[in-house]
Short mmCIF file of C-alpha atoms in Angstrom, two decimals:
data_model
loop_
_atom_site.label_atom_id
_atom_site.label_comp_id
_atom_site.label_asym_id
_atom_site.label_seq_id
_atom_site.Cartn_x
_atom_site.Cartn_y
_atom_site.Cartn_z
CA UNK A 1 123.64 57.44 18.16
CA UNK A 2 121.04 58.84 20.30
CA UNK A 3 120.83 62.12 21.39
CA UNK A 4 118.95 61.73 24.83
CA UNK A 5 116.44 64.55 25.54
CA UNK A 6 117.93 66.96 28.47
CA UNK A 7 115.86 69.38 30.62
CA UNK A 8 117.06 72.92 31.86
CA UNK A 9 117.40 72.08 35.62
CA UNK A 10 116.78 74.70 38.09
CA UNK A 11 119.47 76.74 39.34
CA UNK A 12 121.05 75.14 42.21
CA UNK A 13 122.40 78.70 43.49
CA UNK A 14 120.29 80.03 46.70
CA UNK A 15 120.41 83.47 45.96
CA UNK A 16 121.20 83.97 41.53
CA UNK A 17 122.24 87.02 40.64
CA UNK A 18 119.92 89.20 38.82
CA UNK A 19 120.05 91.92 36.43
CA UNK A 20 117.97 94.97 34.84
CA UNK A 21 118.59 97.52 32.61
CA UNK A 22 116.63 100.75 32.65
CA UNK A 23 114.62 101.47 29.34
CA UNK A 24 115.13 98.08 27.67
CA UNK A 25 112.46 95.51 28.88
CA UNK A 26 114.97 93.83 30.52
CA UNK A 27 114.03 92.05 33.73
CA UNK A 28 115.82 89.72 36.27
CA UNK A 29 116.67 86.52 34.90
CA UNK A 30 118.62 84.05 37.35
CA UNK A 31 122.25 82.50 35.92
CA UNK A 32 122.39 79.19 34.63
CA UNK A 33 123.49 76.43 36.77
CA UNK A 34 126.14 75.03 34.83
CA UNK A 35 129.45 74.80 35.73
CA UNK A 36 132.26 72.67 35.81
CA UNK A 37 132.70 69.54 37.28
CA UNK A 38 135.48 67.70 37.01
CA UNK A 39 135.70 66.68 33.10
CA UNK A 40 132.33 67.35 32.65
CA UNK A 41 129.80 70.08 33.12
CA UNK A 42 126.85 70.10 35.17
CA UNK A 43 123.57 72.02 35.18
CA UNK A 44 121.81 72.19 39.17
CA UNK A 45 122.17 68.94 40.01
CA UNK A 46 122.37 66.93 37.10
CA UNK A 47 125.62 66.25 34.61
CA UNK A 48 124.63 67.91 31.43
CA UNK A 49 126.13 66.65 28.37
CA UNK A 50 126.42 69.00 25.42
CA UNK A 51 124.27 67.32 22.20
CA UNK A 52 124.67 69.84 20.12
CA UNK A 53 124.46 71.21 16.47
CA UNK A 54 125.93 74.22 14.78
CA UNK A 55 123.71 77.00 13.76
CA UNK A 56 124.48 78.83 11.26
CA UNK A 57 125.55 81.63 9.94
CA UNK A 58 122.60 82.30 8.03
CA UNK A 59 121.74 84.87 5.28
CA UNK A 60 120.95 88.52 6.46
CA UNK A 61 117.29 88.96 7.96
CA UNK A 62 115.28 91.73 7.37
CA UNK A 63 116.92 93.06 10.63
CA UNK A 64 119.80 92.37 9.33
CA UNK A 65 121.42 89.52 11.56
CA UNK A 66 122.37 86.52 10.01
CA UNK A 67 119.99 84.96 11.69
CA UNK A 68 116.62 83.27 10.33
CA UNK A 69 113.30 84.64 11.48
CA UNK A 70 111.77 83.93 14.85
CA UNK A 71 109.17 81.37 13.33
CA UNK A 72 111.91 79.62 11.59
CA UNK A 73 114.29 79.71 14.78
CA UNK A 74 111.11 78.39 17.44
CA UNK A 75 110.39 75.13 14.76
CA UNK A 76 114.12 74.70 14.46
CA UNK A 77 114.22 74.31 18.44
CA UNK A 78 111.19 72.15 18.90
CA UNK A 79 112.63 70.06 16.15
CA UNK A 80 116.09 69.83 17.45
CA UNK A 81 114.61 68.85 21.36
CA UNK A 82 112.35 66.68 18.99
CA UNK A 83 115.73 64.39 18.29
CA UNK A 84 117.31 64.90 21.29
CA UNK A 85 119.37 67.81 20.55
CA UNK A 86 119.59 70.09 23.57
CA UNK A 87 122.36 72.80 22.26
CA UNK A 88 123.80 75.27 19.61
CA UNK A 89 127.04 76.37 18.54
CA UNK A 90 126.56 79.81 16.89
CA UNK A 91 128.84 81.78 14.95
CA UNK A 92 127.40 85.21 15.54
CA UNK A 93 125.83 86.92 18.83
CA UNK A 94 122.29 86.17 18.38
CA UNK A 95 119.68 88.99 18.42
CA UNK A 96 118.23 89.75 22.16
CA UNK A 97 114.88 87.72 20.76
CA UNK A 98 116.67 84.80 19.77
CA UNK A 99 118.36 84.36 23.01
CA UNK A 100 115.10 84.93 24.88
CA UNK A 101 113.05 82.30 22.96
CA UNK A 102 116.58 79.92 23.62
CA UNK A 103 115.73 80.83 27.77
CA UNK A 104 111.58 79.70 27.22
CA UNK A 105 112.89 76.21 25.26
CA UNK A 106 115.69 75.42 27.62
CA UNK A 107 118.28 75.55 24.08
CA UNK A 108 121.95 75.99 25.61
CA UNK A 109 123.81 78.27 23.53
CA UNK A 110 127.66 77.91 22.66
CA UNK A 111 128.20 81.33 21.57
CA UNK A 112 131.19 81.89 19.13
CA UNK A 113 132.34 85.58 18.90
CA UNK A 114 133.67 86.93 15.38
CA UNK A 115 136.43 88.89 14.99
CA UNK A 116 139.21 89.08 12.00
CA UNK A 117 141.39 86.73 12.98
CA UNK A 118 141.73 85.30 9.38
CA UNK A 119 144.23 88.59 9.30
CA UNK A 120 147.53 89.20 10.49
CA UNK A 121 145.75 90.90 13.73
CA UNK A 122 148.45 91.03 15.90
CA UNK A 123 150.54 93.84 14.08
CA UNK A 124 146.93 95.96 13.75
CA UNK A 125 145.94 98.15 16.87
CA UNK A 126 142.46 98.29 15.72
CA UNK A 127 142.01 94.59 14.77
CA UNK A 128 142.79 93.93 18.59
CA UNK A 129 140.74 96.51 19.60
CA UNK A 130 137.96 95.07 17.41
CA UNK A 131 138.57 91.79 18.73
CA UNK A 132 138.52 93.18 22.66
CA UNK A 133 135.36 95.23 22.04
CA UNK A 134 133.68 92.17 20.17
CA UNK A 135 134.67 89.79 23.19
CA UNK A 136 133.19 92.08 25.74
CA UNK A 137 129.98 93.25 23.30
CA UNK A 138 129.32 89.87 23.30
CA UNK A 139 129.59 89.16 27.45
CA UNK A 140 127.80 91.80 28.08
CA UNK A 141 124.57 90.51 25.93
CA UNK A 142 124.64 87.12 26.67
CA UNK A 143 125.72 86.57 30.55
CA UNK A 144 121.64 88.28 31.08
CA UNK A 145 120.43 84.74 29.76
CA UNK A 146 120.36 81.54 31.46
CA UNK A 147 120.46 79.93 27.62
CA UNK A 148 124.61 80.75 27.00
CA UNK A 149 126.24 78.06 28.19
CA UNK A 150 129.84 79.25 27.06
CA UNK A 151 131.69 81.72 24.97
CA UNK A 152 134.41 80.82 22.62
CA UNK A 153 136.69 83.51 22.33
CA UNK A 154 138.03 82.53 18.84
CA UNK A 155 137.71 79.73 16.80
CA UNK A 156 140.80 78.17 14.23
CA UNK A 157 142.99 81.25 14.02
CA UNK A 158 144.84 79.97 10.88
CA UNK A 159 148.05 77.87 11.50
CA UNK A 160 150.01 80.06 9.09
CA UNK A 161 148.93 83.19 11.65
CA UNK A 162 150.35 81.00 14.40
CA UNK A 163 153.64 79.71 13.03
CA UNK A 164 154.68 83.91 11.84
CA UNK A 165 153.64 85.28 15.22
CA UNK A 166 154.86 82.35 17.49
CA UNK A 167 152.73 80.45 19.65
CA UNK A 168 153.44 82.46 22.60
CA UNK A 169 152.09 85.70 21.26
CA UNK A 170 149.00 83.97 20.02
CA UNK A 171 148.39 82.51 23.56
CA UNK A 172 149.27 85.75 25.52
CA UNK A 173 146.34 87.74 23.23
CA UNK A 174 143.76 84.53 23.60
CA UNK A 175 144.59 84.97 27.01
CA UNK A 176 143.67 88.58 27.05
CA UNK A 177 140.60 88.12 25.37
CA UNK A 178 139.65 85.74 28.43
CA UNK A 179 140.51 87.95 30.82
CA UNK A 180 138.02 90.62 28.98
CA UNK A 181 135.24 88.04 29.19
CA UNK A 182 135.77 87.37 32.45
CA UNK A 183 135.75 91.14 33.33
CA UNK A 184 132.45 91.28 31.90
CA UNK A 185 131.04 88.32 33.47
CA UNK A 186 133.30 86.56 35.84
CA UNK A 187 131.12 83.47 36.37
CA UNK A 188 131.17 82.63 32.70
CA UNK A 189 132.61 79.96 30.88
CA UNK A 190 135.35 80.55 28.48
CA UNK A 191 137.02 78.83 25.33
CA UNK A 192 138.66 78.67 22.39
CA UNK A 193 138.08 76.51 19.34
CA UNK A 194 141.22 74.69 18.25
CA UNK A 195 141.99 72.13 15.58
CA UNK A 196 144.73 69.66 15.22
CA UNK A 197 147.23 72.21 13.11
CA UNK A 198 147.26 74.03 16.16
CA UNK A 199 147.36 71.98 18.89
CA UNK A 200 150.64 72.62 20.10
CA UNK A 201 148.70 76.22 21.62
CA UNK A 202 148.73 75.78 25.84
CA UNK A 203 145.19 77.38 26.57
CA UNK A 204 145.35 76.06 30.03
CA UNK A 205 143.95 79.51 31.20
CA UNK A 206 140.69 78.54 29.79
CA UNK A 207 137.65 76.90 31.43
CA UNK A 208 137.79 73.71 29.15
CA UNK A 209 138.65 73.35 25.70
CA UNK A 210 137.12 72.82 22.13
CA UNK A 211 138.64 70.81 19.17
CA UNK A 212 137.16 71.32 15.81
CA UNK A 213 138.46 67.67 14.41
CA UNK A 214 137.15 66.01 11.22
CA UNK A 215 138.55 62.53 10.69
CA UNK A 216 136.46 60.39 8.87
CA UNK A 217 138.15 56.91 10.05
CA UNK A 218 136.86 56.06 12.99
CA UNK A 219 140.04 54.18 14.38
CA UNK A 220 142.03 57.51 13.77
CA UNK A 221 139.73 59.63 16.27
CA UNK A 222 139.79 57.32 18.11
CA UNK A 223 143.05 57.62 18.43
CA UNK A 224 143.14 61.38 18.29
CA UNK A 225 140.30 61.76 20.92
CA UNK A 226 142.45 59.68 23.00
CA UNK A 227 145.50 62.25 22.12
CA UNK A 228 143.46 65.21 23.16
CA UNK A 229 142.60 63.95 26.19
CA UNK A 230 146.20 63.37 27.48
CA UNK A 231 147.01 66.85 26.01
CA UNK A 232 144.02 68.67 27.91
CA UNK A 233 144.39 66.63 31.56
CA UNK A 234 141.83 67.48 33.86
CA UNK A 235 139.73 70.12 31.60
CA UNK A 236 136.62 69.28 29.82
CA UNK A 237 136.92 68.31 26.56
CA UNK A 238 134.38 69.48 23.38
CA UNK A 239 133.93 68.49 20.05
CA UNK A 240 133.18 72.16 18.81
CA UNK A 241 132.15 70.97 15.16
CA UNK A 242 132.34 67.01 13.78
CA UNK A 243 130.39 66.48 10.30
CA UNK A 244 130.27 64.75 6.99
CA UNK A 245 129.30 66.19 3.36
CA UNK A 246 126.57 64.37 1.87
CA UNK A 247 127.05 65.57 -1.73
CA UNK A 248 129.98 63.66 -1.53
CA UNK A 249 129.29 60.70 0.56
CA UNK A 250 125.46 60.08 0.83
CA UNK A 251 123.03 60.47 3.17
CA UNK A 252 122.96 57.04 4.48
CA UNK A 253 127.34 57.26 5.27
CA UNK A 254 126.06 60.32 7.07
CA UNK A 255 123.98 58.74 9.27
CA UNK A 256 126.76 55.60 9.91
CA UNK A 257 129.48 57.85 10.53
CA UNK A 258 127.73 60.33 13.18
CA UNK A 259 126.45 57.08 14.67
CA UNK A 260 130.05 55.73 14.94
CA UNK A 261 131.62 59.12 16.03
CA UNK A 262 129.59 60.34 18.62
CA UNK A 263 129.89 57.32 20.04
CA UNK A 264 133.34 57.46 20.50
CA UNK A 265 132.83 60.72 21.79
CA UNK A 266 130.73 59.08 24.46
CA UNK A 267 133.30 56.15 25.12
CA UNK A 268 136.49 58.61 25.63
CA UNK A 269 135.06 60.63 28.09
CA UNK A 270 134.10 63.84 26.16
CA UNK A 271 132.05 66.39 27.84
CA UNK A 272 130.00 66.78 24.05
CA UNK A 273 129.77 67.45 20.88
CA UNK A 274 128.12 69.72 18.10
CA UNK A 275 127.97 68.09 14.41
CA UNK A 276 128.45 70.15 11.87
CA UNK A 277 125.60 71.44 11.01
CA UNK A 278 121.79 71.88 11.97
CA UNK A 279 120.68 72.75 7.91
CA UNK A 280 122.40 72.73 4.68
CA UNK A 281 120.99 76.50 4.69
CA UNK A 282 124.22 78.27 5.64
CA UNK A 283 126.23 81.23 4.06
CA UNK A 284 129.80 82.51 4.04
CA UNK A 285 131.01 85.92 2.96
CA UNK A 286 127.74 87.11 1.97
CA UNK A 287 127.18 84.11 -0.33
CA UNK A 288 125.12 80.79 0.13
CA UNK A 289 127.40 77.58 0.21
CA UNK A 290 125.62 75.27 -2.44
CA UNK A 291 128.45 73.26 -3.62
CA UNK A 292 129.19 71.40 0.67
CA UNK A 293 126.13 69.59 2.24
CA UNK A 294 127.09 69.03 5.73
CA UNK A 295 123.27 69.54 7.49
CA UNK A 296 121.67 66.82 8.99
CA UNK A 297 118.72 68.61 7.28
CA UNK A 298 118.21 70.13 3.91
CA UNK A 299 117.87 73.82 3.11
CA UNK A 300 114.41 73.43 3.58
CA UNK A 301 114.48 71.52 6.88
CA UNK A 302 113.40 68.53 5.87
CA UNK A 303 115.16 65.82 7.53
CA UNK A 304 117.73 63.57 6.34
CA UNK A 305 118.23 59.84 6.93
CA UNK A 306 120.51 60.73 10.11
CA UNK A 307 117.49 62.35 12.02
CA UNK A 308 115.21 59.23 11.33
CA UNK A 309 117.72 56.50 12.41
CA UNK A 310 120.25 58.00 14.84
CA UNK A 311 119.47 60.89 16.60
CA UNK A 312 115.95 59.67 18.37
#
């Protein structure tokens, strides 16, 4: 499946709203065009549909953000746009210089904001806090770049979590959480990354919605896709992560299967997709993951038989 190559249209706004902040080399910098449209987004004048990998998390820099170095980030852009992949789904707030060099290469960024929600949050005044204060931390950084596309405001709260509080108490603090974004920065776009244990959740309050789905046959997302879509309506739907292990099924079944599955994507009427993930360089918990290989490169970039046959 090809990933066609997408430029960063101009702004289609007249007059974009501009920012500065006093003391930290931060100039104006014009919102992104992209918005909603229908099922579908749209940057300026042009439909822009999300191609997209995830990115990361990464072991601890020297600065400390699980991020890789700037070098390493710049060749993993060209590289991406190289294969027609025009976004990223990351799992921590970048750094201020990662989001930068994302505005100069025209990389949309699908920015996932951490927070515990792996706990029992809900009966924890500070975990909410912590998840308020991470929500708007987050806004605050990214809505001065034309690069972040979108900020998920949680991502597979655990369907045990769901089932003890009750759906409605779950939905009622997601929707708080986009009501804190959208204090921050009303004109951006909000989500939350949901998978099928939890599907029953109404998130209607958001801009469009994410699915993290991993279904191997391709006649059962089909048929799941075509689930989604008459659960969603009129939103925008997103594949927020789609991938297969190559320790475990080869590199060559990698390549079929993302061929086979973004295409359905295509076919169903999906606003995008991000496969999971950009590099089998990724770490959890402090720890590298050695033992899952779901990167469409290895560890040390170098591509594998998916970037050579279905993603020019």
């Amino acid at each position: 499946m090809s990933f066609a190559h997408l430029q960063r249209p101009e702004s289609p706004r007249g007059s974009p709203r501009v920012e500065k902040e006093e003391g930290n080399g931060v100039w104006p910098i014009p919102r992104p065009g992209t918005r909603i449209d229908g099922k579908f987004f749209t940057q300026g004048r042009h439909r822009l549909r999300l191609q997209g990998v995830t990115y990361g998390p990464f072991a601890a820099g020297s600065d400390g953000q699980p991020f890789p170095d700037r070098e390493r980030v710049q060749e993993d852009f060209v590289r991406m746009q190289d294969i027609g992949i025009n976004s990223i789904r990351t799992y921590h707030v970048p750094p201020e210089w990662l989001l930068c060099l994302a505005d100069e290469q025209g990389i949309n960024i699908f920015l996932d904001v951490p927070w515990p929600k792996h706990l029992c949050f809900l009966d924890s005044a500070t975990a909410c806090r912590q998840a308020r204060e991470a929500v708007s931390q987050a806004v605050l950084r990214g809505r001065r770049h034309p690069c972040v596309l979108a900020y998920s405001v949680g991502n597979e709260i655990p369907s045990g979590i769901v089932r003890w509080y009750g759906a409605r108490r779950v939905e009622r603090f997601l929707a708080e959480l986009h009501d804190v974004a959208k204090q921050a920065d009303p004109e951006g776009l909000t989500t939350y990354a949901s998978y099928p244990s939890t599907e029953y959740l109404d998130l209607s309050f958001l801009d469009f919605v994410t699915f993290n789905v991993y279904l191997h046959d391709r006649e059962t997302f089909r048929r799941y896709l075509f689930r989604l879509q008459n659960l969603i309506g009129d939103k925008p739907l997103v594949l927020g992560e789609i991938g297969m292990d190559t320790l475990r099924n080869g590199e060559v079944e990698q390549a079929d299967f993302l061929a086979g599955h973004l295409r359905e994507t295509v076919l169903m009427g999906l606003a995008g997709a991000f496969v999971f993930s950009w590099t089998d360089d990724w770490h959890t918990g402090g720890h590298p993951i050695q033992d899952w290989a779901f990167g469409i490169t290895h560890a040390d970039r170098s591509p594998k038989a998916v970037s050579y046959t279905h993603l020019r």
